[in-house]
CSV table of C-alpha atoms (C1' of nucleotides) in Angstrom, one decimal:
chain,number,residue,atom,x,y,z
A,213,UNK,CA,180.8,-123.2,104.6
A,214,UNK,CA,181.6,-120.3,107.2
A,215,UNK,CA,182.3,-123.4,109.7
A,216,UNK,CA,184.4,-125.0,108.1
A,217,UNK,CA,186.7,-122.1,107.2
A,218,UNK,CA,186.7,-121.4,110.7
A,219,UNK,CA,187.1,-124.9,111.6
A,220,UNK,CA,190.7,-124.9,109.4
A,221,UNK,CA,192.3,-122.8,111.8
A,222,UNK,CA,191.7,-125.0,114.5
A,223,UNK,CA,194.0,-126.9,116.3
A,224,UNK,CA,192.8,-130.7,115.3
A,225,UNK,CA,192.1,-131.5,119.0
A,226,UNK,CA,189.9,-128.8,118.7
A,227,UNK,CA,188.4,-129.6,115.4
A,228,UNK,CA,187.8,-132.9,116.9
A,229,UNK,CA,186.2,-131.0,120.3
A,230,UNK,CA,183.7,-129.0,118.2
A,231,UNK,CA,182.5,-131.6,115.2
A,232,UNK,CA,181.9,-134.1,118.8
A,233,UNK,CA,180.0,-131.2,120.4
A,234,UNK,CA,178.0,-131.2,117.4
A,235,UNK,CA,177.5,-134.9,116.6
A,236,UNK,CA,176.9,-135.9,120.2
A,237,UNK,CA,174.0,-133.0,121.1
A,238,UNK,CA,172.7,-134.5,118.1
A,239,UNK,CA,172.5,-138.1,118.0
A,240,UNK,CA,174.0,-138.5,121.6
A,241,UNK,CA,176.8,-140.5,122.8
A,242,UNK,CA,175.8,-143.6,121.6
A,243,UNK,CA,174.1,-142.5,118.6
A,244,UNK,CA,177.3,-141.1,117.6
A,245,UNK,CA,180.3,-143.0,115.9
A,246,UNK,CA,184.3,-142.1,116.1
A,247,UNK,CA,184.7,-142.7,112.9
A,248,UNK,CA,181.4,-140.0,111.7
A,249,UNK,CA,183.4,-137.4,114.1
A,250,UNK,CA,186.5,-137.7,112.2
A,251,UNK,CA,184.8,-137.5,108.5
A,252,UNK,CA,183.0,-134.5,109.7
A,253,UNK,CA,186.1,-133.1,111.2
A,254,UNK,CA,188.6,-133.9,108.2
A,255,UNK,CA,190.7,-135.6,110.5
A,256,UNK,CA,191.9,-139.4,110.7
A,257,UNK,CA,190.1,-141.6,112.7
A,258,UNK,CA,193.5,-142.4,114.9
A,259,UNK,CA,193.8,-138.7,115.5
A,260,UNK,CA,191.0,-139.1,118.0
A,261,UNK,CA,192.4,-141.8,120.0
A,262,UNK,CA,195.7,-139.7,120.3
A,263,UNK,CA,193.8,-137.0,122.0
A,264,UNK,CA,191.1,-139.0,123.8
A,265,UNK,CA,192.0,-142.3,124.8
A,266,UNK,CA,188.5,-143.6,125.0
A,267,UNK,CA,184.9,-142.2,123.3
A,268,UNK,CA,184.1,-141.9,126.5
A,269,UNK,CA,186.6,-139.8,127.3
A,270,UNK,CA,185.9,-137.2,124.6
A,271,UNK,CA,182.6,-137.2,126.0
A,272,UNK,CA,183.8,-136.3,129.2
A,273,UNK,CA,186.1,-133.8,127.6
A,274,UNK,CA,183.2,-132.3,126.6
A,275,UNK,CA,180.7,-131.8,129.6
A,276,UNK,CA,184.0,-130.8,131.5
A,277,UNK,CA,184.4,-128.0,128.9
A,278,UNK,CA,180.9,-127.0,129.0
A,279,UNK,CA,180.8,-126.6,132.7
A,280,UNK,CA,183.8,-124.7,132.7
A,281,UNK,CA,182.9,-122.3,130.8
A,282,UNK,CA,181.3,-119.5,132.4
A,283,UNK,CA,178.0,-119.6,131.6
A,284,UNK,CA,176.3,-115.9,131.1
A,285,UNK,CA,173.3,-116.9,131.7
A,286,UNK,CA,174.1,-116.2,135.3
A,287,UNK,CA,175.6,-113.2,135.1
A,288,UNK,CA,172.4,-110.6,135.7
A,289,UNK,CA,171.5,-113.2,138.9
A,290,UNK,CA,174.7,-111.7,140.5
A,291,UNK,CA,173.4,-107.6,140.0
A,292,UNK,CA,170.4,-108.3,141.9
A,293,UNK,CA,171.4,-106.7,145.0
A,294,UNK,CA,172.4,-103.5,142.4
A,295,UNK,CA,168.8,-103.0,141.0
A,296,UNK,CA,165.4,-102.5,143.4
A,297,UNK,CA,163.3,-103.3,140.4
A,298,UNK,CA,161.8,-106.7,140.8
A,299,UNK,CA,160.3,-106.3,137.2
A,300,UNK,CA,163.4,-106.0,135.8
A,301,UNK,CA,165.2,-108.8,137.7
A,302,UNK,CA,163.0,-111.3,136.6
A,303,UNK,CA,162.6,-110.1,133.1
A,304,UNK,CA,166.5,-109.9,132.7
A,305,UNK,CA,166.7,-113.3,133.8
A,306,UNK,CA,164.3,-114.8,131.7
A,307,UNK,CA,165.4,-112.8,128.5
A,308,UNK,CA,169.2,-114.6,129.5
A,309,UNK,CA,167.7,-117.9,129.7
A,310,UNK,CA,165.8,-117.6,126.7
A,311,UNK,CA,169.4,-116.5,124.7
A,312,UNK,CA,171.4,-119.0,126.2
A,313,UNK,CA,169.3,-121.9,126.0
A,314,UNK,CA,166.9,-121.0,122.9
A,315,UNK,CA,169.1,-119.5,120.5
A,316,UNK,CA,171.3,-123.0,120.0
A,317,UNK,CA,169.9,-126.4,120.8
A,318,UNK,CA,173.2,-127.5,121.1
A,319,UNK,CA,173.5,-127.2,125.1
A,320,UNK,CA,169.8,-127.8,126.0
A,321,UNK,CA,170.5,-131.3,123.8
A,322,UNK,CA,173.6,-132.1,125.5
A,323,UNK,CA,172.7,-131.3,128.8
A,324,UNK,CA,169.3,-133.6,128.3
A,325,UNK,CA,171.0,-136.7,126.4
A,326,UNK,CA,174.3,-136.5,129.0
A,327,UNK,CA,171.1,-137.1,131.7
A,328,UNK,CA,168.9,-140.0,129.9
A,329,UNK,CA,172.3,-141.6,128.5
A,330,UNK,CA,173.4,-141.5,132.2
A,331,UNK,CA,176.7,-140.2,132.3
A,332,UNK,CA,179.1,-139.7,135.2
A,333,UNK,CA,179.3,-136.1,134.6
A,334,UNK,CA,175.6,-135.6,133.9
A,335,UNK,CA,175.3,-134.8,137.7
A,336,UNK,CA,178.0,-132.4,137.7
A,337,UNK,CA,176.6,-130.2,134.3
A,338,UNK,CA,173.2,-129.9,136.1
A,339,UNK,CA,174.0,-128.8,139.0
A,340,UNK,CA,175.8,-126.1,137.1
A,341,UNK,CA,173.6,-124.7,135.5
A,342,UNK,CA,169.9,-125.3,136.7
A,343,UNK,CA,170.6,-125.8,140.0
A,344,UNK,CA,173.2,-123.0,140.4
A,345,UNK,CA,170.2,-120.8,138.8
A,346,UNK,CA,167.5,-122.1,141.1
A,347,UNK,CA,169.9,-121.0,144.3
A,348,UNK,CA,170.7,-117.7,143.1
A,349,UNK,CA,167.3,-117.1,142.4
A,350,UNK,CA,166.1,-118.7,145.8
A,351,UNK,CA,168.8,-116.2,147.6
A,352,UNK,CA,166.8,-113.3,145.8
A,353,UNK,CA,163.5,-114.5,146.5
A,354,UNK,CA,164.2,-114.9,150.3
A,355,UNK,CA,165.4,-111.7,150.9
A,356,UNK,CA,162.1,-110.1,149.1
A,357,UNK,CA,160.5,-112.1,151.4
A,358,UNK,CA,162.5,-110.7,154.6
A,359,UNK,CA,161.8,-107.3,152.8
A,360,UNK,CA,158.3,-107.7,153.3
A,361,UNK,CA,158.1,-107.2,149.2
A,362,UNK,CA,156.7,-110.8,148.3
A,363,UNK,CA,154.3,-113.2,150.4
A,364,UNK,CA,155.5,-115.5,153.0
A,365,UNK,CA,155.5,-118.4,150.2
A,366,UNK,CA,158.6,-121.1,150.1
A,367,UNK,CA,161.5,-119.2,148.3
A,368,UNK,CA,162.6,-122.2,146.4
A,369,UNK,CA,159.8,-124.0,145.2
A,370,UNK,CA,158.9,-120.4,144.1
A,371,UNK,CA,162.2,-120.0,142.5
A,372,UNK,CA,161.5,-123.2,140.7
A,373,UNK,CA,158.2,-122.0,139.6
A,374,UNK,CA,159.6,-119.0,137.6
A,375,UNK,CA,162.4,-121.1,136.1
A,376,UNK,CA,160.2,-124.3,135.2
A,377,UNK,CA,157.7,-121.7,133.3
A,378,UNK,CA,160.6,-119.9,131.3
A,379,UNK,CA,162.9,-123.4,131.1
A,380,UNK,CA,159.8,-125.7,129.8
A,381,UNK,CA,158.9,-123.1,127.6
A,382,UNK,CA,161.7,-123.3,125.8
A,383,UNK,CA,162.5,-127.1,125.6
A,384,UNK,CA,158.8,-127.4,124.4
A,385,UNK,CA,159.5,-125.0,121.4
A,386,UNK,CA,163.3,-126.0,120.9
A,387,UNK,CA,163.3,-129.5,122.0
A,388,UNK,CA,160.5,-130.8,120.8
A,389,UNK,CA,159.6,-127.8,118.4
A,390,UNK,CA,158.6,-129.0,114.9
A,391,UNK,CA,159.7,-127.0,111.7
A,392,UNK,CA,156.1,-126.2,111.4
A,393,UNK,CA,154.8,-124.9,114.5
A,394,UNK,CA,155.6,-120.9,114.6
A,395,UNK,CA,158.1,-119.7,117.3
A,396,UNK,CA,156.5,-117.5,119.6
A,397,UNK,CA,157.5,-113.7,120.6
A,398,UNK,CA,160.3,-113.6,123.2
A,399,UNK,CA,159.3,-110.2,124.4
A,400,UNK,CA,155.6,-111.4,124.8
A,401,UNK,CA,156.0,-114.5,126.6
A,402,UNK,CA,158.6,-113.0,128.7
A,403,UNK,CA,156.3,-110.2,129.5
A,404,UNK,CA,153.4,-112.6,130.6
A,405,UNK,CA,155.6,-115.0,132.9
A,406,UNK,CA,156.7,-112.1,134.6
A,407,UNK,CA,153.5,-110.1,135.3
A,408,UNK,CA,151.8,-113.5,136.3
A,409,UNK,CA,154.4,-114.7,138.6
A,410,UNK,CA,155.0,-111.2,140.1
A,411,UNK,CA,151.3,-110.8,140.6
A,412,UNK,CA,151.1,-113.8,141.7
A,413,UNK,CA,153.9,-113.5,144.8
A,414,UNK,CA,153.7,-109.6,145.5
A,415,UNK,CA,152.0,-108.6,148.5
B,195,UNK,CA,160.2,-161.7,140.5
B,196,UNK,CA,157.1,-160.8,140.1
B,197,UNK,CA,157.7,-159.4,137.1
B,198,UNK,CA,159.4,-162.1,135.4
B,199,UNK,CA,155.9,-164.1,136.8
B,200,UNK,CA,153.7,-161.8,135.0
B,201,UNK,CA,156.1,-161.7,131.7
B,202,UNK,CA,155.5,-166.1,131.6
B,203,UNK,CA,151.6,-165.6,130.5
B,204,UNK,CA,152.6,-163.0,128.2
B,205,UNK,CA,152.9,-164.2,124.4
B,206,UNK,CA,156.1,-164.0,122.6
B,207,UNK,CA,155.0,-160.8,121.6
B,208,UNK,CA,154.0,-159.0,124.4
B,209,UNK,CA,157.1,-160.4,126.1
B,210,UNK,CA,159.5,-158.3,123.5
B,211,UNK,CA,157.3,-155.3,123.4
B,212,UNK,CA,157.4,-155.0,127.3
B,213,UNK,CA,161.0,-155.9,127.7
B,214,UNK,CA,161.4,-153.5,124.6
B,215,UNK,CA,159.9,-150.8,126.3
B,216,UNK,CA,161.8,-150.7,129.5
B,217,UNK,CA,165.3,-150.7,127.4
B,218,UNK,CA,164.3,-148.4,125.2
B,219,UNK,CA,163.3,-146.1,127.9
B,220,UNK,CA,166.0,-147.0,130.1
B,221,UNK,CA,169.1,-146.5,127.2
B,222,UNK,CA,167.2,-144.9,123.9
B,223,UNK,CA,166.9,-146.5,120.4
B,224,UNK,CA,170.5,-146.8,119.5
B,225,UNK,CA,171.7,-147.5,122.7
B,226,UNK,CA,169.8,-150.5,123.0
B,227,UNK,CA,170.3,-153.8,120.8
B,228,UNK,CA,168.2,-156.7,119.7
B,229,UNK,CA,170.5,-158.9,121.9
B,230,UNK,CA,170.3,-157.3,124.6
B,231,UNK,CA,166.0,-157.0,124.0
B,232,UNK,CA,166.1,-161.2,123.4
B,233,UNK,CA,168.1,-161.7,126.5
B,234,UNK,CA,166.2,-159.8,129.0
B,235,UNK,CA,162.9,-161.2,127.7
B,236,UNK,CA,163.9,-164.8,127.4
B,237,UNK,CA,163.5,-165.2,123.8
B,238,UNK,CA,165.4,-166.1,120.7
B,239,UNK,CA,166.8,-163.4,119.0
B,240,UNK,CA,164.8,-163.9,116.0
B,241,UNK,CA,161.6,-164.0,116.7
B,242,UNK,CA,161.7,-160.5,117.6
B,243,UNK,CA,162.6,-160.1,113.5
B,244,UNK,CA,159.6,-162.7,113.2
B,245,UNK,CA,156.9,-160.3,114.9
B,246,UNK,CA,158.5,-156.4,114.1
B,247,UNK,CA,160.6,-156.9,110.5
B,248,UNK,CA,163.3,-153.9,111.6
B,249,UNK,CA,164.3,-152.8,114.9
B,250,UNK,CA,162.8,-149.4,113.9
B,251,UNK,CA,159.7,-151.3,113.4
B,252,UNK,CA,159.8,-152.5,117.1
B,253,UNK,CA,160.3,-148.9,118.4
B,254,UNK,CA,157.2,-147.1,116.5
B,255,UNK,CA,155.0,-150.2,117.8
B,256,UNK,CA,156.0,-149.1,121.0
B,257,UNK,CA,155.5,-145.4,120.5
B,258,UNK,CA,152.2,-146.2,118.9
B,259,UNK,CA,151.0,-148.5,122.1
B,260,UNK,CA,152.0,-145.7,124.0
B,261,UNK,CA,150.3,-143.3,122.2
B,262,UNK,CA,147.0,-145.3,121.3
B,263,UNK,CA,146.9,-146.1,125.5
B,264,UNK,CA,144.4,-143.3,127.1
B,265,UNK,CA,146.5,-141.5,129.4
B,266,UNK,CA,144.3,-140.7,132.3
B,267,UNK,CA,146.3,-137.9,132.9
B,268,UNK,CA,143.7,-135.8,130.9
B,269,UNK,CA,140.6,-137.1,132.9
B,270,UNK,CA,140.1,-134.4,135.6
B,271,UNK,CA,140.3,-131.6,132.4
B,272,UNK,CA,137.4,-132.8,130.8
B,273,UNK,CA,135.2,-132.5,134.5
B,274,UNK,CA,136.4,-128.8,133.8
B,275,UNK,CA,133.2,-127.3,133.2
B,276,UNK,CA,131.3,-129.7,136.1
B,277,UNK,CA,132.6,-127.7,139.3
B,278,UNK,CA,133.4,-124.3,139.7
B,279,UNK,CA,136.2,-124.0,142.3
B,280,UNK,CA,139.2,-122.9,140.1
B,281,UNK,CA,141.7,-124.1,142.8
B,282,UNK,CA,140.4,-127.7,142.8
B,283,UNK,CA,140.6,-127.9,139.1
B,284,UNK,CA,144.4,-126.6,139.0
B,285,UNK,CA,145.0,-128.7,142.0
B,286,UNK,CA,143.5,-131.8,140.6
B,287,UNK,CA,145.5,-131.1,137.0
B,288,UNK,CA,148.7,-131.4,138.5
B,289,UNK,CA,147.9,-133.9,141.0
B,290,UNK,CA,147.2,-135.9,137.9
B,291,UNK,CA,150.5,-135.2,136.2
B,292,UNK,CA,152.6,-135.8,139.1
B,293,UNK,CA,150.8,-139.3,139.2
B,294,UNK,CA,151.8,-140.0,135.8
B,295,UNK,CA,155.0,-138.9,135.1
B,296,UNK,CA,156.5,-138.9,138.4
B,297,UNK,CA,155.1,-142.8,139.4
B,298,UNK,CA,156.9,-144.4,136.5
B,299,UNK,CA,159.6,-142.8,134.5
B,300,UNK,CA,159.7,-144.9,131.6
B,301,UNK,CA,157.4,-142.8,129.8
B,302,UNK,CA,159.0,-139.6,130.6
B,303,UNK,CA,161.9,-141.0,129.3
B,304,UNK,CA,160.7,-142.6,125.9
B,305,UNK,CA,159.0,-139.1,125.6
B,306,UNK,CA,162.3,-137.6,125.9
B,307,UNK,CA,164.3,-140.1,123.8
B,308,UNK,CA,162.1,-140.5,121.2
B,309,UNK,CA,161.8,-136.6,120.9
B,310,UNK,CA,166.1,-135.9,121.3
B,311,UNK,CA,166.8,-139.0,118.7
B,312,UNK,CA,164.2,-137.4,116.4
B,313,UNK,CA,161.6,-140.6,115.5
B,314,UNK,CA,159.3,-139.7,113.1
B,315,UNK,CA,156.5,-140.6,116.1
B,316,UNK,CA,158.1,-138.0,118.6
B,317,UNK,CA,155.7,-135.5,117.3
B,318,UNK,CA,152.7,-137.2,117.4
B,319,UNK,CA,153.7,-138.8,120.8
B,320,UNK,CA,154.3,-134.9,121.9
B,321,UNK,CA,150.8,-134.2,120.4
B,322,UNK,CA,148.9,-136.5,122.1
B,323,UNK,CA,150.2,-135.5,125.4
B,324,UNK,CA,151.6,-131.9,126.2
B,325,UNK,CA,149.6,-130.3,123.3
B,326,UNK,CA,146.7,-131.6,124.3
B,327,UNK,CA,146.7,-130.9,127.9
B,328,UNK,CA,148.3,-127.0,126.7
B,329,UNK,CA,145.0,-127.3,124.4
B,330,UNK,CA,142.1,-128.2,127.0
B,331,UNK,CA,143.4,-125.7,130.1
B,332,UNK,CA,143.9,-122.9,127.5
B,333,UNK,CA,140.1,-123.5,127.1
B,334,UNK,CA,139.5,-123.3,130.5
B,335,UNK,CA,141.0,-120.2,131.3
B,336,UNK,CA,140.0,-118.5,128.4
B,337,UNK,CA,136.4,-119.6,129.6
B,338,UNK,CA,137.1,-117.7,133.0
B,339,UNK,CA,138.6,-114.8,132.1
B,340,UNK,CA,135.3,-114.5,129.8
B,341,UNK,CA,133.4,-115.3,133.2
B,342,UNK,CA,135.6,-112.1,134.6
B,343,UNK,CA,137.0,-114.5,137.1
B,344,UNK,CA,140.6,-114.1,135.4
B,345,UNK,CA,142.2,-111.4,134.4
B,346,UNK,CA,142.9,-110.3,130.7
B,347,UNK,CA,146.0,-112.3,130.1
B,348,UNK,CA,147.0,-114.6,127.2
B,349,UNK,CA,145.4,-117.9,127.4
B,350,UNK,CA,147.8,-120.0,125.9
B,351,UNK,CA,151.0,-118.7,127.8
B,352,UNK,CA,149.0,-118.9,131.1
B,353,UNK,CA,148.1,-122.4,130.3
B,354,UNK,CA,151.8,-123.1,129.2
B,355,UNK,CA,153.2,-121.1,132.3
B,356,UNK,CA,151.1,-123.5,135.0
B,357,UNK,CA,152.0,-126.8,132.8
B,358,UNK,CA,155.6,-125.5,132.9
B,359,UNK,CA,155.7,-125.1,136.3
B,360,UNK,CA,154.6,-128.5,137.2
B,361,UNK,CA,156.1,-130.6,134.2
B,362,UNK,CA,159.8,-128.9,135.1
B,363,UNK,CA,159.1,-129.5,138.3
B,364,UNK,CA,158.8,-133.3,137.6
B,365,UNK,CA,161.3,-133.4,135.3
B,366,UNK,CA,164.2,-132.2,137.0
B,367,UNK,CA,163.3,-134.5,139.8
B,368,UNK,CA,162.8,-137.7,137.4
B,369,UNK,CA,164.9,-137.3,134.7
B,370,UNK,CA,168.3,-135.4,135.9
B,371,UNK,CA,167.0,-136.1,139.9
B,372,UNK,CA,170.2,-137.9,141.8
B,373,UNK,CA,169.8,-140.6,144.4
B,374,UNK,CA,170.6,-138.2,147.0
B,375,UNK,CA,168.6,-135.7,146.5
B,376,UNK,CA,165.3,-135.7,148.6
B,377,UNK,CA,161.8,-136.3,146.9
B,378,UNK,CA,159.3,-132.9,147.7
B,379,UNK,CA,156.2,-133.7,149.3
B,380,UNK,CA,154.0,-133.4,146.5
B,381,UNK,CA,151.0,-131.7,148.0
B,382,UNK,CA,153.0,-128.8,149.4
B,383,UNK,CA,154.4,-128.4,145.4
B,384,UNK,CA,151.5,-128.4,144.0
B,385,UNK,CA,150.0,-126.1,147.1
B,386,UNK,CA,152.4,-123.5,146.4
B,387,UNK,CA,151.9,-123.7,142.9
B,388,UNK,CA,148.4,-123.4,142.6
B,389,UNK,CA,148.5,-120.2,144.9
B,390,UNK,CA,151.3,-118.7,143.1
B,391,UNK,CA,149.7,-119.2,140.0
B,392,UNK,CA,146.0,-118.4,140.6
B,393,UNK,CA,147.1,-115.3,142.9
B,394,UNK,CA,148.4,-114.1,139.5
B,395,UNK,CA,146.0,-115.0,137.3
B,396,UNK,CA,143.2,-114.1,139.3
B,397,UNK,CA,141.2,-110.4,139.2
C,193,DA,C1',142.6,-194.3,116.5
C,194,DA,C1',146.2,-193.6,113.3
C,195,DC,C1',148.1,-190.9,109.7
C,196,DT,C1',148.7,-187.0,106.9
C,197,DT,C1',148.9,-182.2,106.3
C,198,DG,C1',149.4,-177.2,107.2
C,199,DT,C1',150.9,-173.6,110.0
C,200,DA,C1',152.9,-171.2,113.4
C,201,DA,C1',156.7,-171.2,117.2
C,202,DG,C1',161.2,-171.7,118.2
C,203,DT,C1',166.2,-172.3,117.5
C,204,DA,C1',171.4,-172.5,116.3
C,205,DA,C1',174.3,-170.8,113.4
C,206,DG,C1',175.4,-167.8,110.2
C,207,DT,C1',175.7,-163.2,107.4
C,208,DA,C1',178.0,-158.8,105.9
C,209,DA,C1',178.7,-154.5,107.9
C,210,DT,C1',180.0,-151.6,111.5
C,211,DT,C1',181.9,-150.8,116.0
C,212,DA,C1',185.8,-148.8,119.1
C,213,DC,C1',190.4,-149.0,119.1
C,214,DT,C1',195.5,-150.4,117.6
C,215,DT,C1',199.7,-150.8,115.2
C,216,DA,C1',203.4,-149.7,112.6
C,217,DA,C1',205.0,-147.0,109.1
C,218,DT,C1',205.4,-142.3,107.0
C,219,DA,C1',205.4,-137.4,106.7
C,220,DT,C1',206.5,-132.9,108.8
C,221,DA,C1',208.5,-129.6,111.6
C,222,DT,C1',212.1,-128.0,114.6
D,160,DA,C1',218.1,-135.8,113.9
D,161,DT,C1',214.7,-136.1,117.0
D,162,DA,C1',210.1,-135.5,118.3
D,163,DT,C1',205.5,-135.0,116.9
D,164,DA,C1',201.6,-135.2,113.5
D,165,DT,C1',199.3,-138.0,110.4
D,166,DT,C1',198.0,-141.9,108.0
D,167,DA,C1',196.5,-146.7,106.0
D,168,DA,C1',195.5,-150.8,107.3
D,169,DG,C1',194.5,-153.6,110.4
D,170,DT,C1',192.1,-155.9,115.0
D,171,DA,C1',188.4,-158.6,117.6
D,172,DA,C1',183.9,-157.8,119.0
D,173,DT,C1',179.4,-156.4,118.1
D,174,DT,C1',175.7,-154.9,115.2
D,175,DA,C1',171.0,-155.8,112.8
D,176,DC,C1',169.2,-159.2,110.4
D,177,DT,C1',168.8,-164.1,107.8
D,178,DT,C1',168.8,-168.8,106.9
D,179,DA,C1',167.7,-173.5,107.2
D,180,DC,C1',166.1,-176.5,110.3
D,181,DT,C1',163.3,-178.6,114.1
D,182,DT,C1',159.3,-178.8,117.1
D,183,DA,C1',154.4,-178.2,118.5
D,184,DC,C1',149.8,-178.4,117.6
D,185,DA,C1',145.4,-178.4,115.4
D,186,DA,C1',142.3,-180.1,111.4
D,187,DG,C1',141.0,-183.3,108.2
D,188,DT,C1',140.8,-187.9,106.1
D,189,DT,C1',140.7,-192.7,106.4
DNA sequence: AACTTGTAAGTAAGTAATTACTTAATATAT
DNA sequence: ATATATTAAGTAATTACTTACTTACAAGTT
């Protein structure tokens, strides 16, 4: 296996990091076991405890990485004062989405059991992500609006609007997706959200 | 309480299913035990065993009751073809799903759980719910863009775009909402989105 | 009425397996 | 030689599930 080549050059902290990433958007935290992580890692069972003093902790370890890292989902939010094309805002925005969040379950699993399972942290991961989106998108929205470009509708329930059509799309077809049912054509169902919600908000 | 009241005429059976239910929904399969079930419904730990043979056993019962129980949710689509106004009909849909899903969150949550822990049931629970709603508004707008009330546009994605909207909406209020965060008045959210999406969708 | 019988409801105490986590000894590297 | 990495073998508690026993109640027979 490709991952577990790439998994031997780990550090085992980090072999441990990535098998819990796995096993936990998977079967979530309490679906999970320490001692699964370490068979599926190759490393002791004590190794974890040396690095995480708890299962809770490596949980935590976990949703702190997450947030950290810079999601680039939310990097063509930030050109939208660059680009007069409305079209190709939104479009952009929903073609990220739709690679950040469809192409691996993994975070859309996480972020969703870290929620139901209630966790501490659960708070923190939303609100960087979805609701970080929603604001951006909500800044963008609102100055359209001043512009005299879009209808005098609430900014942020609009903004919420756009993302709920791309964001339960996707949970639909990834979350609750069965082998069976056929994926649909990014391209296409990008291209309808947009037109429809454009249409919809243009003057 | 009131609801320990109600849970006294129950039978033994009832008793564990509803107690079952609310755990289950509350903390997911595996983070709920027998125990814990017993306890909160005030009876021995093995009758539950006496009435569902596995603990698995327990949880399709409750998936199945859910399941087999008519969700009124779908009521106001099958008066589709009885009035004429579009807006009502959008209006009433979603009023209908906030009722449902945003009231009570239990079955949001089992939804969820059941669909992130992979029960065999999740699909079928999925089916009987958001397919089928997805299922009887994509005939209704495919019936009015055939009326040349709506314009040329895929059915399906329309259908999915306007359940999106409202179901995320929901959602991230429900499911990841914190206790600080304010509620939305309902009828403006659903006002907005019915405009937004029928100023698109319409010719 | 009294007694037997059959069946379901309920319980306390147990099972073996698994859980998160620890300890104390050993291997490895610097 | 000293610090760190790794391990086997444990811990007490908890897990789903069982067993063997008692109680409750209704029907049938005398």
């Amino acid at each position: 296996m490709s991952i577990l080549k790439e998994k031997e050059k780990l550090s085992t902290r980090d072999k441990i990091l990535e098998t819990a990433i796995e096993l936990f958007a998977n079967k979530g935290f309490s679906g999970t076991t320490t001692k699964e992580i370490a068979d599926e890692a190759s490393v002791n069972e004590a190794l974890i405890f040396r690095h995480f003093s708890t299962k809770s902790d490596l949980y935590a370890a976990i949703i702190e990485k997450k947030i950290q890292e810079e999601p680039d989902m939310l990097i063509p939010l930030k050109k939208f004062n660059e680009t007069g094309d409305d079209r190709e805002v939104f479009k952009s925005l929903a073609i990220r989405i739709f690679e950040n969040c469809g192409a691996d379950t993994t975070f859309l699993r996480l972020l969703h059991f870290s929620a139901l399972e209630g966790h501490e942290l659960s708070e923190m991961f939303f609100d960087t992500y979805v609701d970080y989106v929603n604001m951006l998108l909500f800044d963008y929205i609102q100055t359209r609006i001043k512009d005299g470009a879009f209808k005098d509708i609430d900014p942020l329930l609009s903004a919420k609007a756009f993302i709920g059509m791309v964001i339960n799309f996707i949970i639909v077809q990834e979350l609750f997706g069965q082998k069976k049912r056929k994926k649909a054509n990014t391209n296409k169902v990008v291209e309808t959200f947009v037109t429809l919600f454009l249409e919809g908000i243009k003057k």
